[in-house]
Amino acid sequence: MKRKLQNFFDQFCIKNKIIVACLPFIILSYVIVFVSVTLILYEQMRTMVYEQTRQNIIEKTKLLDTLLRNYDQMTTNYLYYTKDIQDYLVTDQAPLSQEEVEKLHRRVASHTALLLTDQNAEIMQVSLFNQAGDLYTNNAIYSNTLETAKAYADSIHALASAYHGKLILETVPGKPHMLTVARTVYIPTLQQSNQEIGFLLLHISRSALESQLRMQQNSDAIFTLLTDARGKILINTSGLDNAQCEAILRGDDAQKGRYTVDRRALSYSGCFVTTMIDESVLFADTYRLFRIEIFAILVSVSILLFAIIFAGNMISAQVSRFIRKLNETRQIDENAYISVESKDEFQQLGVVYNNMLSRIDHLIHTVYLKEILTQNAQLESLQAQINPHFLYNTLDCVNSLVDMGEKESVKKVVTSLANIMRMSIKGDTFITLQEDLSYIRQYIFIQKMRFQDKILFLTEVPESLYQYYIPKLTLQPLVENAIIHGVSDLTETGMIGIFGREDEHRLYIDIKDNGNGMPPEIIEQLRQMDDTMTISSKHIGIFNIQRKLQILYGTDYGLTVTGVSSHGTSVTICIPKSTMPYRKDTDYEAVDCR
């Protein structure tokens, strides 16, 4: 089967082979993705959202039941287990004097505060009617509102009696911020349990129940209502008015299909927690992503189809250009011989490629060694330029000391010079930063002998950096440049500092001075330096350092020169951190040190 399939594809040119091989798999892959996302993930997400919403509704129902249960237990203790309240319910106040009535009301007020209002800040008013129709309220009530209060109590008394002592919830006319919790009171004996002796009304803040009903998540798509047994809306947490909500609950055609309604009965007062889910809002992001996905799939398939056709049309020209490039290349790959059995353009490509590898195999060692020798010659040439330049300036310093008659100083300077020259001529090309700093200190001693207190030196290099290797004679020419061209001509005291720092991969050494500053054209030449640039002999040292570092580590490393405040120069050396001497086969991370 495999052989037959191979023979089938060998009949096509490369362009048609790509189209026939790729297009069916691309279309099939997108079909699988589309089906999996739309029919599996989408349905799972809907189920998860509805299940989460259902759990939220159950929690809201439990919270309200708990709240109403607390009201039931609280009012039961207040009405049936408090003797003063029981006395009030069965006492006719008509025969009593004003003083006796006030005393009775004070006892009722004490228990009302203790058992009801003090522990429940949401209870805004307590109204208690006894069997004689007398009214106690914890708020001041005037004669013109007394009849209104009794009329409201009479309007809900029949409904409360139907529930025989259980709590009911009702709205308060003209007070949209309040709800009424009401219950009838009976004689607490089996023989007289149907004899009503009072009627209790608690006006509570609507916000206390709204906070229990309001959804914390997806509040713009999931609305919770509290309705009574007749379908009347008691609390509405949605942004719709009651008429719109009632239309949705009735299932009017205008809202059909947009909202999903769920009802759960409370254990008290025949009320229901009703939830309306606006699917157009809840799944708006899902629908938008679904449309974007379909559009992206169509665009992607179109792009891929165009790319396949374009690649098929261009492949023959690409192969021809690749063949020409392979004939000219000198890339090394000894194990890259290929065998091509098909009858298309790749057969010729394989032949050319194998012939090229044969030529490369003979040239690889010669070319590589030639490159190594060339770079070594460049480094030796630069080192040869650095050493005489340094020697010339140091001997000039010795000459000055001789003129001054400082024989002991000349001896110390010559000894330091000998140590420095021994380091520069003999030994490895790379030394540790600690070793290089020791030679810098000897060089600074030489300069201090010449300039005395005219120049101050500061070295602040953490000892943790001493272990890293740097090319020798990297710091000394830069310090020398700062002295000769920076601070030597100053009338005030010149200052030169050497500072060290590091990051994850790089070592930075800063040489700063307060001298006259490096000319801008020299800084620009250093930034754009190439092998064809003519370099002034006055600044040959710093240019040689830059060229040496870039030969060793690449053009991403080297020197960066900037000005310091109003005058002065800062030269920053950026090289890779290494606790071993430089090796030619080391790959250094490309960074921007500038």
mmCIF file of N, CA, C and O in Angstrom, residues 443-489:
data_model
loop_
_atom_site.group_PDB
_atom_site.id
_atom_site.type_symbol
_atom_site.label_atom_id
_atom_site.label_comp_id
_atom_site.label_asym_id
_atom_site.label_seq_id
_atom_site.Cartn_x
_atom_site.Cartn_y
_atom_site.Cartn_z
ATOM 1 N N TYR A 443 50.739 50.786 37.417
ATOM 2 C CA TYR A 443 50.744 51.865 36.432
ATOM 3 C C TYR A 443 50.296 53.185 37.088
ATOM 4 O O TYR A 443 50.874 54.247 36.826
ATOM 5 N N ILE A 444 49.274 53.098 37.936
ATOM 6 C CA ILE A 444 48.807 54.295 38.630
ATOM 7 C C ILE A 444 49.905 54.852 39.532
ATOM 8 O O ILE A 444 50.076 56.079 39.664
ATOM 9 N N PHE A 445 50.677 53.948 40.143
ATOM 10 C CA PHE A 445 51.807 54.415 40.959
ATOM 11 C C PHE A 445 52.776 55.234 40.126
ATOM 12 O O PHE A 445 53.270 56.288 40.549
ATOM 13 N N ILE A 446 53.035 54.760 38.893
ATOM 14 C CA ILE A 446 53.932 55.497 37.997
ATOM 15 C C ILE A 446 53.381 56.888 37.730
ATOM 16 O O ILE A 446 54.100 57.898 37.800
ATOM 17 N N GLN A 447 52.092 56.947 37.413
ATOM 18 C CA GLN A 447 51.500 58.235 37.095
ATOM 19 C C GLN A 447 51.429 59.141 38.313
ATOM 20 O O GLN A 447 51.559 60.368 38.200
ATOM 21 N N LYS A 448 51.190 58.564 39.480
ATOM 22 C CA LYS A 448 51.162 59.370 40.707
ATOM 23 C C LYS A 448 52.539 59.996 40.967
ATOM 24 O O LYS A 448 52.629 61.125 41.469
ATOM 25 N N MET A 449 53.603 59.270 40.625
ATOM 26 C CA MET A 449 54.935 59.815 40.791
ATOM 27 C C MET A 449 55.146 61.015 39.897
ATOM 28 O O MET A 449 55.874 61.944 40.227
ATOM 29 N N ARG A 450 54.480 60.993 38.754
ATOM 30 C CA ARG A 450 54.655 62.090 37.810
ATOM 31 C C ARG A 450 53.769 63.289 38.158
ATOM 32 O O ARG A 450 54.203 64.434 38.186
ATOM 33 N N PHE A 451 52.494 63.001 38.408
ATOM 34 C CA PHE A 451 51.539 64.086 38.590
ATOM 35 C C PHE A 451 51.302 64.453 40.057
ATOM 36 O O PHE A 451 50.591 65.418 40.337
ATOM 37 N N GLN A 452 51.829 63.663 40.992
ATOM 38 C CA GLN A 452 51.675 63.917 42.424
ATOM 39 C C GLN A 452 50.184 64.003 42.798
ATOM 40 O O GLN A 452 49.411 63.142 42.428
ATOM 41 N N ASP A 453 49.802 65.062 43.498
ATOM 42 C CA ASP A 453 48.425 65.194 43.966
ATOM 43 C C ASP A 453 47.499 65.831 42.939
ATOM 44 O O ASP A 453 46.342 66.148 43.235
ATOM 45 N N LYS A 454 48.034 66.031 41.758
ATOM 46 C CA LYS A 454 47.193 66.643 40.718
ATOM 47 C C LYS A 454 46.114 65.691 40.220
ATOM 48 O O LYS A 454 45.103 66.113 39.671
ATOM 49 N N ILE A 455 46.343 64.397 40.429
ATOM 50 C CA ILE A 455 45.376 63.382 39.961
ATOM 51 C C ILE A 455 45.043 62.470 41.126
ATOM 52 O O ILE A 455 45.938 61.996 41.846
ATOM 53 N N LEU A 456 43.735 62.198 41.296
ATOM 54 C CA LEU A 456 43.251 61.241 42.291
ATOM 55 C C LEU A 456 42.685 60.026 41.575
ATOM 56 O O LEU A 456 41.963 60.165 40.576
ATOM 57 N N PHE A 457 43.026 58.841 42.086
ATOM 58 C CA PHE A 457 42.539 57.590 41.506
ATOM 59 C C PHE A 457 41.610 56.901 42.499
ATOM 60 O O PHE A 457 41.854 56.918 43.704
ATOM 61 N N LEU A 458 40.556 56.293 41.970
ATOM 62 C CA LEU A 458 39.596 55.546 42.791
ATOM 63 C C LEU A 458 39.285 54.224 42.096
ATOM 64 O O LEU A 458 38.999 54.200 40.890
ATOM 65 N N THR A 459 39.394 53.135 42.852
ATOM 66 C CA THR A 459 39.088 51.804 42.299
ATOM 67 C C THR A 459 38.008 51.167 43.159
ATOM 68 O O THR A 459 38.222 50.955 44.360
ATOM 69 N N GLU A 460 36.850 50.907 42.565
ATOM 70 C CA GLU A 460 35.736 50.247 43.265
ATOM 71 C C GLU A 460 35.250 49.081 42.416
ATOM 72 O O GLU A 460 34.323 49.211 41.620
ATOM 73 N N VAL A 461 35.927 47.973 42.559
ATOM 74 C CA VAL A 461 35.571 46.750 41.826
ATOM 75 C C VAL A 461 35.301 45.666 42.863
ATOM 76 O O VAL A 461 36.189 45.328 43.645
ATOM 77 N N PRO A 462 34.071 45.128 42.941
ATOM 78 C CA PRO A 462 33.770 44.079 43.925
ATOM 79 C C PRO A 462 34.696 42.871 43.766
ATOM 80 O O PRO A 462 35.048 42.486 42.634
ATOM 81 N N GLU A 463 35.085 42.291 44.888
ATOM 82 C CA GLU A 463 35.967 41.122 44.836
ATOM 83 C C GLU A 463 35.318 39.929 44.130
ATOM 84 O O GLU A 463 36.017 39.056 43.635
ATOM 85 N N SER A 464 33.985 39.929 44.082
ATOM 86 C CA SER A 464 33.301 38.822 43.388
ATOM 87 C C SER A 464 33.591 38.811 41.898
ATOM 88 O O SER A 464 33.371 37.797 41.220
ATOM 89 N N LEU A 465 34.113 39.925 41.354
ATOM 90 C CA LEU A 465 34.424 39.999 39.924
ATOM 91 C C LEU A 465 35.869 39.610 39.621
ATOM 92 O O LEU A 465 36.237 39.496 38.454
ATOM 93 N N TYR A 466 36.700 39.453 40.675
ATOM 94 C CA TYR A 466 38.122 39.187 40.445
ATOM 95 C C TYR A 466 38.369 37.898 39.672
ATOM 96 O O TYR A 466 39.390 37.749 38.998
ATOM 97 N N GLN A 467 37.451 36.943 39.743
ATOM 98 C CA GLN A 467 37.667 35.618 39.133
ATOM 99 C C GLN A 467 37.504 35.614 37.620
ATOM 100 O O GLN A 467 37.930 34.676 36.946
ATOM 101 N N TYR A 468 36.900 36.646 37.039
ATOM 102 C CA TYR A 468 36.598 36.629 35.610
ATOM 103 C C TYR A 468 37.829 37.007 34.787
ATOM 104 O O TYR A 468 38.618 37.867 35.174
ATOM 105 N N TYR A 469 37.957 36.371 33.621
ATOM 106 C CA TYR A 469 39.095 36.597 32.732
ATOM 107 C C TYR A 469 38.784 37.712 31.747
ATOM 108 O O TYR A 469 37.663 37.815 31.229
ATOM 109 N N ILE A 470 39.800 38.550 31.494
ATOM 110 C CA ILE A 470 39.694 39.589 30.473
ATOM 111 C C ILE A 470 40.976 39.587 29.654
ATOM 112 O O ILE A 470 42.028 39.085 30.111
ATOM 113 N N PRO A 471 40.960 40.132 28.429
ATOM 114 C CA PRO A 471 42.216 40.236 27.658
ATOM 115 C C PRO A 471 43.165 41.186 28.386
ATOM 116 O O PRO A 471 42.766 42.250 28.860
ATOM 117 N N LYS A 472 44.427 40.784 28.482
ATOM 118 C CA LYS A 472 45.369 41.664 29.171
ATOM 119 C C LYS A 472 45.596 42.926 28.351
ATOM 120 O O LYS A 472 45.392 42.967 27.140
ATOM 121 N N LEU A 473 46.044 43.959 29.040
ATOM 122 C CA LEU A 473 46.248 45.285 28.444
ATOM 123 C C LEU A 473 44.963 45.834 27.842
ATOM 124 O O LEU A 473 44.946 46.393 26.753
ATOM 125 N N THR A 474 43.842 45.594 28.570
ATOM 126 C CA THR A 474 42.568 46.206 28.176
ATOM 127 C C THR A 474 42.295 47.453 29.005
ATOM 128 O O THR A 474 41.897 48.494 28.473
ATOM 129 N N LEU A 475 42.543 47.392 30.311
ATOM 130 C CA LEU A 475 42.259 48.524 31.180
ATOM 131 C C LEU A 475 43.331 49.607 31.089
ATOM 132 O O LEU A 475 43.026 50.808 31.087
ATOM 133 N N GLN A 476 44.629 49.192 31.001
ATOM 134 C CA GLN A 476 45.719 50.166 31.082
ATOM 135 C C GLN A 476 45.664 51.227 29.990
ATOM 136 O O GLN A 476 45.802 52.426 30.282
ATOM 137 N N PRO A 477 45.424 50.869 28.708
ATOM 138 C CA PRO A 477 45.359 51.935 27.690
ATOM 139 C C PRO A 477 44.208 52.909 27.929
ATOM 140 O O PRO A 477 44.331 54.085 27.586
ATOM 141 N N LEU A 478 43.100 52.427 28.511
ATOM 142 C CA LEU A 478 41.973 53.314 28.763
ATOM 143 C C LEU A 478 42.277 54.265 29.920
ATOM 144 O O LEU A 478 41.910 55.447 29.875
ATOM 145 N N VAL A 479 42.939 53.764 30.966
ATOM 146 C CA VAL A 479 43.357 54.641 32.060
ATOM 147 C C VAL A 479 44.372 55.655 31.552
ATOM 148 O O VAL A 479 44.327 56.852 31.882
ATOM 149 N N GLU A 480 45.296 55.171 30.715
ATOM 150 C CA GLU A 480 46.296 56.069 30.143
ATOM 151 C C GLU A 480 45.625 57.154 29.300
ATOM 152 O O GLU A 480 46.001 58.335 29.364
ATOM 153 N N ASN A 481 44.640 56.777 28.519
ATOM 154 C CA ASN A 481 43.930 57.751 27.683
ATOM 155 C C ASN A 481 43.224 58.802 28.550
ATOM 156 O O ASN A 481 43.199 59.991 28.227
ATOM 157 N N ALA A 482 42.638 58.349 29.695
ATOM 158 C CA ALA A 482 41.961 59.282 30.591
ATOM 159 C C ALA A 482 42.941 60.283 31.197
ATOM 160 O O ALA A 482 42.606 61.451 31.419
ATOM 161 N N ILE A 483 44.206 59.827 31.440
ATOM 162 C CA ILE A 483 45.206 60.728 32.027
ATOM 163 C C ILE A 483 45.729 61.709 30.982
ATOM 164 O O ILE A 483 45.699 62.929 31.169
ATOM 165 N N ILE A 484 46.231 61.174 29.860
ATOM 166 C CA ILE A 484 46.928 61.995 28.877
ATOM 167 C C ILE A 484 45.974 62.965 28.196
ATOM 168 O O ILE A 484 46.265 64.156 28.049
ATOM 169 N N HIS A 485 44.771 62.432 27.777
ATOM 170 C CA HIS A 485 43.846 63.259 26.992
ATOM 171 C C HIS A 485 42.676 63.786 27.820
ATOM 172 O O HIS A 485 41.844 64.505 27.269
ATOM 173 N N GLY A 486 42.616 63.416 29.098
ATOM 174 C CA GLY A 486 41.467 63.820 29.893
ATOM 175 C C GLY A 486 41.778 64.822 30.979
ATOM 176 O O GLY A 486 41.351 65.969 30.936
ATOM 177 N N VAL A 487 42.590 64.405 31.981
ATOM 178 C CA VAL A 487 42.740 65.224 33.182
ATOM 179 C C VAL A 487 44.107 65.897 33.313
ATOM 180 O O VAL A 487 44.314 66.712 34.212
ATOM 181 N N SER A 488 45.070 65.542 32.441
ATOM 182 C CA SER A 488 46.423 66.081 32.624
ATOM 183 C C SER A 488 46.484 67.582 32.412
ATOM 184 O O SER A 488 47.358 68.256 32.966
ATOM 185 N N ASP A 489 45.580 68.120 31.593
ATOM 186 C CA ASP A 489 45.615 69.556 31.301
ATOM 187 C C ASP A 489 44.705 70.368 32.216
ATOM 188 O O ASP A 489 44.550 71.580 32.016
#
